[in-house]
Tab-separated table of C-alpha atoms and ligand atoms in Angstrom:
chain	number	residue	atom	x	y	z
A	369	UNK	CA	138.441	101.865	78.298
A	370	UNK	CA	138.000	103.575	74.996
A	371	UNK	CA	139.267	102.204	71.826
A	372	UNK	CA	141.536	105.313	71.026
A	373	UNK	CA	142.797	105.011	75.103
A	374	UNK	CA	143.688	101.099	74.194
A	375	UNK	CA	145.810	102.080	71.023
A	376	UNK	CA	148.532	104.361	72.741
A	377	UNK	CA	151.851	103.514	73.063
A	378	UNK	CA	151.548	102.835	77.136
A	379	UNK	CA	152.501	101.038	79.866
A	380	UNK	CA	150.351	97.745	80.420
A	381	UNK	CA	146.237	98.177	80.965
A	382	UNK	CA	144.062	96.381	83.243
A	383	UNK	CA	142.502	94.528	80.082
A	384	UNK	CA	146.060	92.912	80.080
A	385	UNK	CA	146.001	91.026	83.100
A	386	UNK	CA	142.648	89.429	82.538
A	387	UNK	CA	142.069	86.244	80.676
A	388	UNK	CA	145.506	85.217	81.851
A	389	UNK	CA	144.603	81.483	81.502
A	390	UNK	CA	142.882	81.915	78.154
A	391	UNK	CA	144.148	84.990	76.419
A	392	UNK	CA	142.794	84.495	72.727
A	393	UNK	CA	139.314	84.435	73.782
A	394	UNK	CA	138.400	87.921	74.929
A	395	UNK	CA	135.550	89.324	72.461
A	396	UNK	CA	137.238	92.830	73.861
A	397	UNK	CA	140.315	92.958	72.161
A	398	UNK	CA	142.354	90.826	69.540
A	399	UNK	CA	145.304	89.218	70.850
A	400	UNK	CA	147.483	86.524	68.816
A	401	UNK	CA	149.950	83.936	70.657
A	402	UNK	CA	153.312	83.432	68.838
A	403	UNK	CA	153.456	79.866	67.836
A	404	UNK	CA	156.663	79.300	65.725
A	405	UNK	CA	159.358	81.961	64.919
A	406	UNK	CA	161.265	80.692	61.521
A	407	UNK	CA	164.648	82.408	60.719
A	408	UNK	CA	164.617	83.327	57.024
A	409	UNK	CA	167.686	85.476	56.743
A	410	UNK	CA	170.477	86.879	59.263
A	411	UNK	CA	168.086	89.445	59.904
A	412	UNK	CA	164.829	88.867	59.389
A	413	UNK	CA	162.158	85.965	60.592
A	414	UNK	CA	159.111	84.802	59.998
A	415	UNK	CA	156.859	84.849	63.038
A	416	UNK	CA	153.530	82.497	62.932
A	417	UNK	CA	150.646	83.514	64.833
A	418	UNK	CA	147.576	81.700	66.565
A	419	UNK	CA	144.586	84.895	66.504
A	420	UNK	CA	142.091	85.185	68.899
A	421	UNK	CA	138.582	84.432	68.189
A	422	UNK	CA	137.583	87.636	67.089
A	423	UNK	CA	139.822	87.563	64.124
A	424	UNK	CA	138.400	88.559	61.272
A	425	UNK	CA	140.699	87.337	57.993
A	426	UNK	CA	142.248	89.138	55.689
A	427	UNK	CA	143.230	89.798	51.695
A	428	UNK	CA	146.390	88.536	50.471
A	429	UNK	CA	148.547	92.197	50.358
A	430	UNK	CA	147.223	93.947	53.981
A	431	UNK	CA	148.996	94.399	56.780
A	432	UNK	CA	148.230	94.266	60.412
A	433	UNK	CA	149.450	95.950	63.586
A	434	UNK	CA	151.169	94.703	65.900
A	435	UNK	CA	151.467	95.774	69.918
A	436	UNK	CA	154.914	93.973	71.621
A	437	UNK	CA	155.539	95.076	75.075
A	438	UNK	CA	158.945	96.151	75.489
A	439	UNK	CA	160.289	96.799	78.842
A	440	UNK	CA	156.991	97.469	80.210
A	441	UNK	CA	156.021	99.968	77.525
A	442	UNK	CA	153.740	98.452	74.288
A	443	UNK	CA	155.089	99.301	70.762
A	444	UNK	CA	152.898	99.269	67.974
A	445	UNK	CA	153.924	98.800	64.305
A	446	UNK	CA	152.451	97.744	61.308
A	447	UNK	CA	153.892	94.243	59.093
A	448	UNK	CA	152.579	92.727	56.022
A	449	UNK	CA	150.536	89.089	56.333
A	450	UNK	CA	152.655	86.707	54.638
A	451	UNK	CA	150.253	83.808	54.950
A	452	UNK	CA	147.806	83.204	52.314
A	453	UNK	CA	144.403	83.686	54.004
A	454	UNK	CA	143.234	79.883	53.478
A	455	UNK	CA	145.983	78.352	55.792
A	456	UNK	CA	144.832	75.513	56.953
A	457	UNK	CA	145.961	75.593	60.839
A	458	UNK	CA	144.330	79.302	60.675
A	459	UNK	CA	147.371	81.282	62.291
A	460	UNK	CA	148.830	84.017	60.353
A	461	UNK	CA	152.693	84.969	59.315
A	462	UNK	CA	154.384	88.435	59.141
A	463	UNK	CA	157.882	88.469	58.061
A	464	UNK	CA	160.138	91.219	59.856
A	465	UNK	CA	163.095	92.475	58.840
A	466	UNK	CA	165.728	93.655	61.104
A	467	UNK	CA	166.565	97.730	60.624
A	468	UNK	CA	169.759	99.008	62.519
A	469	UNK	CA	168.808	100.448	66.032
A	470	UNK	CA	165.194	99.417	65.438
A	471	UNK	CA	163.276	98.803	68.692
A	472	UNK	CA	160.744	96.449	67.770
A	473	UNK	CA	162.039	94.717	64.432
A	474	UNK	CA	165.199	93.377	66.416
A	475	UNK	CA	162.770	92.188	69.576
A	476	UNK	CA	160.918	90.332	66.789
A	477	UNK	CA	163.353	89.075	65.081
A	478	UNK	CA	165.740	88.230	67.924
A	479	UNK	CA	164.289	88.326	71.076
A	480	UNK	CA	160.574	87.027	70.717
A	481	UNK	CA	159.509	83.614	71.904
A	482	UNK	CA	157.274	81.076	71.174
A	483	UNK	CA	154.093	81.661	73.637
A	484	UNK	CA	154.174	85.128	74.028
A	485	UNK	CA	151.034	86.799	73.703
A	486	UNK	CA	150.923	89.992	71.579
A	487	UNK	CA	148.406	92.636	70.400
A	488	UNK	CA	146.802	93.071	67.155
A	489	UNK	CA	144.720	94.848	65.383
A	490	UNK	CA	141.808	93.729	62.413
A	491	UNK	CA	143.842	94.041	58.745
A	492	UNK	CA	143.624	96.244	56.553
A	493	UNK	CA	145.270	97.899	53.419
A	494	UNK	CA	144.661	98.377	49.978
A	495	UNK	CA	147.461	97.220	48.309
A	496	UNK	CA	145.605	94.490	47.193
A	497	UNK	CA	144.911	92.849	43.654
A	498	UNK	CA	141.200	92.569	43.811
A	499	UNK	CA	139.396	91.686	40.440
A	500	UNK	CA	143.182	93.121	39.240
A	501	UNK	CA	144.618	89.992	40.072
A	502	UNK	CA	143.297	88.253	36.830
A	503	UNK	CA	145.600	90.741	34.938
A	504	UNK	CA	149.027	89.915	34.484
A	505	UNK	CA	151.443	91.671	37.196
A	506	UNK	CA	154.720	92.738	37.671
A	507	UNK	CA	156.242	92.711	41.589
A	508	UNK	CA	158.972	95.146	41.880
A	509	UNK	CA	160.276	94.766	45.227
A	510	UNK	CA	163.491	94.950	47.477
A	511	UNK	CA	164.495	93.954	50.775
A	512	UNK	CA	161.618	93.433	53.219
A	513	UNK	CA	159.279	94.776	50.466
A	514	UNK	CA	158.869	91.151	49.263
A	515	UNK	CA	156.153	90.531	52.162
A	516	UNK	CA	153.103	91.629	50.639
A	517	UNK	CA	153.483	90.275	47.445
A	518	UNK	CA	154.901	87.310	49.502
A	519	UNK	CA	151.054	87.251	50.797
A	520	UNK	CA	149.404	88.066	47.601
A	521	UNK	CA	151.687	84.811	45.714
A	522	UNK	CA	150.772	82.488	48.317
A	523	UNK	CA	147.227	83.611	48.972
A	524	UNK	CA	146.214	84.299	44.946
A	525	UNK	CA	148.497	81.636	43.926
A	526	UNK	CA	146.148	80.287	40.687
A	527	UNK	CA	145.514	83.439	39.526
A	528	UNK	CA	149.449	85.074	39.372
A	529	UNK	CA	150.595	82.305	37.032
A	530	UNK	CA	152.757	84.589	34.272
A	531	UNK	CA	153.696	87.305	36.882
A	532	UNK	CA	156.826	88.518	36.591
A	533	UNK	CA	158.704	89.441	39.865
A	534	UNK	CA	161.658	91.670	40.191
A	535	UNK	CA	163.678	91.388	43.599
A	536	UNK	CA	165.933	93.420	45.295
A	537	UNK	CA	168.733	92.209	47.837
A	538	UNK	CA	172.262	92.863	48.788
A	539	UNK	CA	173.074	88.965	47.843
A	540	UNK	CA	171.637	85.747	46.908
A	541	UNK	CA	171.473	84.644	50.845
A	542	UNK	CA	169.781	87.804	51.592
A	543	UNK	CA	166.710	86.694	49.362
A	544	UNK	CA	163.654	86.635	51.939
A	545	UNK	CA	161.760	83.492	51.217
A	546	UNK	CA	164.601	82.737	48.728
A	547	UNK	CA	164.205	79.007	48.767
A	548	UNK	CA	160.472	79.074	47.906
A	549	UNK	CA	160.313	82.199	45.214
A	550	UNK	CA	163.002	80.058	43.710
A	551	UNK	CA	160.802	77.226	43.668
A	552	UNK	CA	157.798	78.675	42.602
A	553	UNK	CA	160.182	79.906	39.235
A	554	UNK	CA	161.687	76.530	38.642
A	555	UNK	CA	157.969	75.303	38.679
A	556	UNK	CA	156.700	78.291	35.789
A	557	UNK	CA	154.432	79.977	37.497
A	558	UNK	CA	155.958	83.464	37.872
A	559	UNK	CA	158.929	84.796	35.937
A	560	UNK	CA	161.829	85.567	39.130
A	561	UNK	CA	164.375	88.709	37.988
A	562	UNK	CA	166.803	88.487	41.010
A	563	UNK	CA	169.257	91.583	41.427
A	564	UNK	CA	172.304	90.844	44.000
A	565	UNK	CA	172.832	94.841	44.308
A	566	UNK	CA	176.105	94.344	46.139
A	567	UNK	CA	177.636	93.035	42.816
A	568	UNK	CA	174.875	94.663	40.453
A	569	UNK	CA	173.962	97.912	41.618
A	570	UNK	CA	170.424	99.272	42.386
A	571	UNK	CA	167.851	98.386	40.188
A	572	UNK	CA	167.674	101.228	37.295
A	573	UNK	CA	163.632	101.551	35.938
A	574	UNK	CA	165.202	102.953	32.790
A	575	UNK	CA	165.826	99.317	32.043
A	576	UNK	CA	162.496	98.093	33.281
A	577	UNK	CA	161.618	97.880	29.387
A	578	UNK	CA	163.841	95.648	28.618
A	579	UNK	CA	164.105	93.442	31.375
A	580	UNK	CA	159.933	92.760	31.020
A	581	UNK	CA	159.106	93.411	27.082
A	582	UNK	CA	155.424	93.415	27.792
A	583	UNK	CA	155.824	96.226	30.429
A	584	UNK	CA	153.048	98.385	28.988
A	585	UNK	CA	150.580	95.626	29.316
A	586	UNK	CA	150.837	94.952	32.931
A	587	UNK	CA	149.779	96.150	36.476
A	588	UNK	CA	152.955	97.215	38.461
A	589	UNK	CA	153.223	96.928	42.361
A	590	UNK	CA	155.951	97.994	44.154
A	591	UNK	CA	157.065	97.404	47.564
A	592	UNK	CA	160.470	98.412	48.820
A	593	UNK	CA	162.870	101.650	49.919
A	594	UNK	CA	161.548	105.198	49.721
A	595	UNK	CA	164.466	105.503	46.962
A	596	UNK	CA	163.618	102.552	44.851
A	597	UNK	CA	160.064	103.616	44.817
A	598	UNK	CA	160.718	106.994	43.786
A	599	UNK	CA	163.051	106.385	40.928
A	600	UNK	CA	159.962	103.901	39.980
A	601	UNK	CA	157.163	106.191	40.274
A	602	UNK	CA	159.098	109.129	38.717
A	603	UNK	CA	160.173	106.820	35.245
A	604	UNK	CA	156.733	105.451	34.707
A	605	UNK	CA	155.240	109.050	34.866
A	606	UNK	CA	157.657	109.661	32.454
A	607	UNK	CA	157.007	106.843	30.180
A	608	UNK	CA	152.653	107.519	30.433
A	609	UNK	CA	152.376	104.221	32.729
A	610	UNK	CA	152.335	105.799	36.253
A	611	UNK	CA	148.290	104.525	35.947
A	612	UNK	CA	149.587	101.217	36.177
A	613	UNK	CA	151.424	101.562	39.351
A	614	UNK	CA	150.465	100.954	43.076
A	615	UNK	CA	152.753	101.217	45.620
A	616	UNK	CA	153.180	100.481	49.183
A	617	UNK	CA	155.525	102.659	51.599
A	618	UNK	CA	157.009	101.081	55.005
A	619	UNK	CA	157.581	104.653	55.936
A	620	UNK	CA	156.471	108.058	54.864
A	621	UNK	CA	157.945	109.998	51.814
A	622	UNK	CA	159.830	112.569	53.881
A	623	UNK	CA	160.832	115.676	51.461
A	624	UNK	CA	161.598	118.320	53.399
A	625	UNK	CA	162.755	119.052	56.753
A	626	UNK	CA	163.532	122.203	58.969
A	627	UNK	CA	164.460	123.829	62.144
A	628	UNK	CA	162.882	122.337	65.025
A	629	UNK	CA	162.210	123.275	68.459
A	630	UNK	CA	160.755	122.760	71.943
A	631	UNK	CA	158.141	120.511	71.719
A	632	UNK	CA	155.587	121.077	75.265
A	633	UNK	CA	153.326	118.311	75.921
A	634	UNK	CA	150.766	119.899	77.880
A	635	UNK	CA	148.090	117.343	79.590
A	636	UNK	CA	151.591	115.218	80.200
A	637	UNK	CA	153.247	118.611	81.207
A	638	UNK	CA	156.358	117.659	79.629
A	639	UNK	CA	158.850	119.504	77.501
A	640	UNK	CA	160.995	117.963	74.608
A	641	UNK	CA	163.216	118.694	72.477
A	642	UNK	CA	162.286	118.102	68.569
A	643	UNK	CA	164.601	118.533	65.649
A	644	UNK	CA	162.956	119.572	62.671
A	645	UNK	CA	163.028	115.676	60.966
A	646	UNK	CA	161.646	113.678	63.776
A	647	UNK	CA	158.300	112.988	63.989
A	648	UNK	CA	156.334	114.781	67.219
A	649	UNK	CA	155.075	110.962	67.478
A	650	UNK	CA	159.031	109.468	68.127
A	651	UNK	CA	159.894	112.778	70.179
A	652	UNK	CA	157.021	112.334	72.506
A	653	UNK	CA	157.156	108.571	72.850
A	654	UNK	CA	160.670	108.582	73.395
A	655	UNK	CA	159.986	111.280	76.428
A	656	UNK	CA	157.855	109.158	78.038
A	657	UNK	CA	154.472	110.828	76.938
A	658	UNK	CA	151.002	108.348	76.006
A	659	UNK	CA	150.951	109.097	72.414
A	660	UNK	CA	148.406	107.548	69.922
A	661	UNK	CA	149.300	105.599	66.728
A	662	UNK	CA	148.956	103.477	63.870
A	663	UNK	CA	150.344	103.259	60.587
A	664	UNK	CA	153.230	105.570	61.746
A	665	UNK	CA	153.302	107.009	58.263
A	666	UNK	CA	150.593	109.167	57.441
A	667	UNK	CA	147.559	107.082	56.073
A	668	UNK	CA	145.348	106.026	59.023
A	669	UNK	CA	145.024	109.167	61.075
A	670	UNK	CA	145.630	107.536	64.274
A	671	UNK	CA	148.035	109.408	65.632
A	672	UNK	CA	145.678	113.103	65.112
A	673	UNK	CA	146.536	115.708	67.793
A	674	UNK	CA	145.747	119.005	69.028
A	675	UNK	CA	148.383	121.467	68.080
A	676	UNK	CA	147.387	123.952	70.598
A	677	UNK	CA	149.694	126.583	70.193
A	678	UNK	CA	153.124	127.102	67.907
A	679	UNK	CA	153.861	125.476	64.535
A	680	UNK	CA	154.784	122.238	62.997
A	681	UNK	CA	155.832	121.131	59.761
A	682	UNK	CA	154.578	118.343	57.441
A	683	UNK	CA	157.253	116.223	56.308
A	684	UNK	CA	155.710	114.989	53.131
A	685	UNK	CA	155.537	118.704	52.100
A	686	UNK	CA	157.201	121.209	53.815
A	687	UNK	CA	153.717	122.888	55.010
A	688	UNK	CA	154.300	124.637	57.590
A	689	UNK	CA	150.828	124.801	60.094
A	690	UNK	CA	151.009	127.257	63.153
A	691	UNK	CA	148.092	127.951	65.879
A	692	UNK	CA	148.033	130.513	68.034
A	693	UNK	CA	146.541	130.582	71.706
A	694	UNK	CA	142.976	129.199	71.476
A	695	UNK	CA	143.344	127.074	68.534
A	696	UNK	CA	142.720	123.552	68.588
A	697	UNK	CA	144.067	122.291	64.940
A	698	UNK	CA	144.575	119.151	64.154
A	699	UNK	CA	147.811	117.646	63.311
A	700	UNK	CA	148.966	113.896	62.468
A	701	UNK	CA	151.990	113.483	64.467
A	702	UNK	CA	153.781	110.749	62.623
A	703	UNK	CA	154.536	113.143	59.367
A	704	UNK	CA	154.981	116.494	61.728
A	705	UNK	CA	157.618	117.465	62.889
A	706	UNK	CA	158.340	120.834	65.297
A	707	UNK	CA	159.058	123.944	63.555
A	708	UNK	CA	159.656	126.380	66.336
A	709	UNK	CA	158.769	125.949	69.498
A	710	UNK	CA	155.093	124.481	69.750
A	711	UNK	CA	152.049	123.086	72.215
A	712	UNK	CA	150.503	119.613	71.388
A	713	UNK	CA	147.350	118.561	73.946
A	714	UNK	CA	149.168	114.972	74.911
B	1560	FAD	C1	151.944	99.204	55.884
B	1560	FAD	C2	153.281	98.775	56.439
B	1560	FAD	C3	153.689	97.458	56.305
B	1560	FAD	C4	154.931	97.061	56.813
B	1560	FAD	N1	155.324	95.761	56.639
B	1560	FAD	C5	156.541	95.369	57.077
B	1560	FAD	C6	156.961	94.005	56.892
B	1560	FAD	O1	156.231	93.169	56.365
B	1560	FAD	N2	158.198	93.657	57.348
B	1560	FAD	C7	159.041	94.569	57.958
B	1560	FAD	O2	160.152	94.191	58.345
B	1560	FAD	N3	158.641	95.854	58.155
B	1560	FAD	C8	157.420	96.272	57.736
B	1560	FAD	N4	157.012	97.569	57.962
B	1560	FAD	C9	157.906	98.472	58.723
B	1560	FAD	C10	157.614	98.305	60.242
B	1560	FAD	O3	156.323	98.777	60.550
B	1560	FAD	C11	158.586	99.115	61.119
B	1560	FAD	O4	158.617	100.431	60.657
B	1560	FAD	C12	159.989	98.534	61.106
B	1560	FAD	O5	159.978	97.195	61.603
B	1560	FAD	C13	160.924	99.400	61.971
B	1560	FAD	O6	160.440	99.437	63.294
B	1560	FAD	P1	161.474	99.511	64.507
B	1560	FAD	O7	160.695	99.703	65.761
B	1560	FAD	O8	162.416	98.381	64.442
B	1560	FAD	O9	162.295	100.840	64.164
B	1560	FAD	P2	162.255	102.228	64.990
B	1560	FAD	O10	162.856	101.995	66.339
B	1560	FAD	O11	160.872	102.783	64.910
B	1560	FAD	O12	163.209	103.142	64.099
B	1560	FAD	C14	164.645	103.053	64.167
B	1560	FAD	C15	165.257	103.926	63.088
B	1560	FAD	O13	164.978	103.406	61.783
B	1560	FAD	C16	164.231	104.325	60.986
B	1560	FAD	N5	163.174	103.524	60.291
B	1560	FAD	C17	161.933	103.240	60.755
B	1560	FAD	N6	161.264	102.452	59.876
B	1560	FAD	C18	162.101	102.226	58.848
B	1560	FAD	C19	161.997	101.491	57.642
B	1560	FAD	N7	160.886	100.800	57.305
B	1560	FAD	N8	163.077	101.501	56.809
B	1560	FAD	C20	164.210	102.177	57.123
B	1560	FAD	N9	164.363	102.887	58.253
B	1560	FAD	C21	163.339	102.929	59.103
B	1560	FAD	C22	163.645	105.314	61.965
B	1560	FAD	O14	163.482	106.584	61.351
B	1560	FAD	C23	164.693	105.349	63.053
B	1560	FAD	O15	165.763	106.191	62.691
B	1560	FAD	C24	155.771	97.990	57.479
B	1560	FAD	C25	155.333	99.317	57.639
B	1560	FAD	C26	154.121	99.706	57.136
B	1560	FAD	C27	153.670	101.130	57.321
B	1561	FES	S1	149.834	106.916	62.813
B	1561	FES	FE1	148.653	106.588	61.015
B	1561	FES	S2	148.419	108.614	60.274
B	1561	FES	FE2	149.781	108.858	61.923
C-alpha cells in the first residue's frame, strides 16, 4: 500500500489489523499508544504517548500528525510536541485544545483513553530556535498557541533563561500549563506577561514596546489566533522588526472568499455541494470521498489534487485557477475552495 494511499482520510486498512498483539513494533508504519491523558484546562489535555520503534525524535517547536479513528473513519491533524525531546521514559506529549464543534480536538480531549493505539507521522516543522535559541526571545502566544513554545521551554530549557513570554487567555484558570509557566517565572528564568483578555482586552502590539523595553533586540515567535498574529505581523512591519518575527499558524490565513459551487468528485463519482469558504478538502471528506492530507493549511502539499475541469479559488489570495476539459492542474485542497461549479480527480 503506497505511502500517499496510507495518508487519506479512510476507513480502516489491512495494515491496521496486523500486529494486534504488538502494535508499536511494525517497521511499516509509526503508531504511538496513549499512555496517560492529563486534564490541563476545561478544555484542553495533555495526552502522553509511547512511539513505536521507528520513531525518529524531534526539535523542541515541531509538530506531528496525528491519525484517530473516529467512527470507523481516521482523522488526521497536526499538534505541537510539548515534551522536551530528552524525556526520560521516551513517550511524547501534545497538548489539545478543545474548538467548538471540532471533531477530533473534543475526541482527544474528552473521549480518548488510555491504551488506544493511534497513528502518527515522523515530526517536522520549522518553527524552531536552532543556533537562534542562544539569542534572547520573546513568546507571544494565546490560547493553545502556548504548545510549541511549551516544547521549545521544556526541551531548550538552559538556553531560554531571560526570555520573555507574553500569554494570551480568557482568565487566569484558562492558562495552559499555568501552574508550571508560573513556576518557571517565580524561579527567574523567563520573564511571564499574563493577559486575562476577558477583563483586559486583546493584546494590542502597539504596546509591545513598552511592555518588553528591549523589543528591538530580540527574536519574536508567535503562536496563537489568525487575528492576534496579524495585528503582530502587521505592527512590526511597521516598526522595521518584521525580520525578527516567526510565526506559526494552526490554520491558514484565509483572506478572501467567494461564490461556490458544485463540487464533482469524479473517480468517487460523487457530487457536493461547496460554498465558496470551505475547503474542497472538508467538502469532500465530509461527503464521504478518500481525500489526502496533512497540514490542513497549506504548507506540506499533501492534500495536491487534480482539478480536472472548472475553477477553484485560493483562500490565502483570492486567485482564482480554472481548467478546462483535458487539463490536469494541480490544486492543494485545504486552501481551495469551489468557485463555480468544478471537477477534482478524487
Ligand atoms: C502546525 C500545527 C500545529 C498545531 N498544534 C496544535 C496544538 O498543539 N494544540 C491544538 O489544540 N491544536 C493544534 N493545531 C490545530 C489542530 O490541528 C486542529 O486544527 C484543531 O484541533 C481542530 O481540529 P478539529 O478536528 O477539532 O476541528 P474541525 O472539525 O476540523 O473544525 C471544526 C470547525 O472549527 C474550525 N477550525 C479548525 N481549526 C481551527 C483552529 N485551529 N482554530 C479555530 N477554528 C478552527 C473549522 O473551520 C471548523 O469550522 C495545530 C495545527 C497546525 C497546522
Ligand atoms: S494538507 Fe498540507 S498543504 Fe494541504
Amino acid at each position: 500500500m503506497g505511502a500517499l494511499a496510507e495518508r487519506v482520510a479512510t476507513p480502516l486498512l489491512p495494515s491496521d489489523y496486523v500486529d494486534l498483539l504488538s502494535p508499536l513494533a511494525s517497521s511499516a508504519e509509526l503508531r504511538g499508544k496513549v499512555v496517560g491523558v492529563l486534564p490541563e484546562t476545561v478544555d484542553s489535555a495533555t495526552l502522553i504517548i509511547k512511539p513505536g520503534r521507528t520513531w525518529k525524535g524531534h526539535r523542541p517547536g515541531q509538530y506531528i500528525r496525528v491519525g484517530v479513528d473516529i467512527n470507523g473513519v481516521r482523522r488526521w491533524r497536526a499538534y505541537s510536541l510539548t515534551s522536551s525531546p530528552e524525556r526520560p521514559d521516551g513517550n511524547l506529549t501534545i497538548t489539545v485544545k478543545t474548538i467548538e464543534e471540532g471533531l477530533v480536538s473534543n475526541h482527544l480531549v474528552h473521549r480518548i483513553r488510555t491504551g488506544t493505539v493511534i497513528q502518527l507521522d515522523q515530526a517536522t516543522g520549522d518553527f524552531t530556535l536552532g543556533e537562534q535559541r542562544r539569542r534572547k526571545q520573546l513568546f507571544v502566544t494565546a490560547g493553545s498557541g502556548i504548545t510549541p513554545v511549551m516544547g521549545m521551554l521544556r526541551g531548550h530549557s538552559e538556553d531560554l533563561e531571560g526570555s520573555v513570554l507574553i500569554h494570551s487567555a480568557p482568565t487566569g484558570r484558562d492558562v495552559i500549563f499555568g501552574r508550571e509557566l508560573r513556576g518557571i517565572a517565580d524561579e527567574g528564568r523567563i520573564e511571564l506577561i499574563e493577559i486575562h483578555t476577558d477583563r483586559a482586552g486583546m493584546l494590542n502590539p502597539a504596546n509591545l514596546a513598552a511592555m518588553v523595553p528591549d523589543l528591538a533586540e530580540r527574536e519574536i515567535r508567535a503562536c496563537g489566533p489568525t487575528g492576534m498574529l496579524d495585528s503582530i505581523e502587521a505592527h512590526l512591519e511597521t516598526i522595521g522588526l518584521a525580520h525578527r518575527l516567526r510565526t506559526e499558524r494552526f490554520r491558514p490565513a484565509v483572506v478572501v472568499t467567494g461564490e461556490g459551487g458544485t463540487i464533482h468528485f469524479t473517480v468517487s463519482d460523487v457530487n457536493a455541494q461547496g460554498d465558496g469558504a470551505t475547503p474542497i478538502l472538508d467538502v469532500g471528506e465530509e461527503a464521504g470521498v478518500l481525500m489526502p492530507s496533512g497540514c490542513r493549511m497549506g504548507i506540506c502539499f499533501g492534500c495536491v489534487s487534480r482539478l480536472r475541469e472548472g475553477a477553484v479559488r485560493d483562500l490565502r489570495t483570492g486567485e482564482v485557477t480554472t481548467a478546462t476539459t483535458g487539463d490536469e492542474i494541480q490544486i492543494q485542497t485545504c486552501v481551495s475552495a469551489a468557485a463555480g461549479t468544478c471537477q477534482i480527480e478524487l
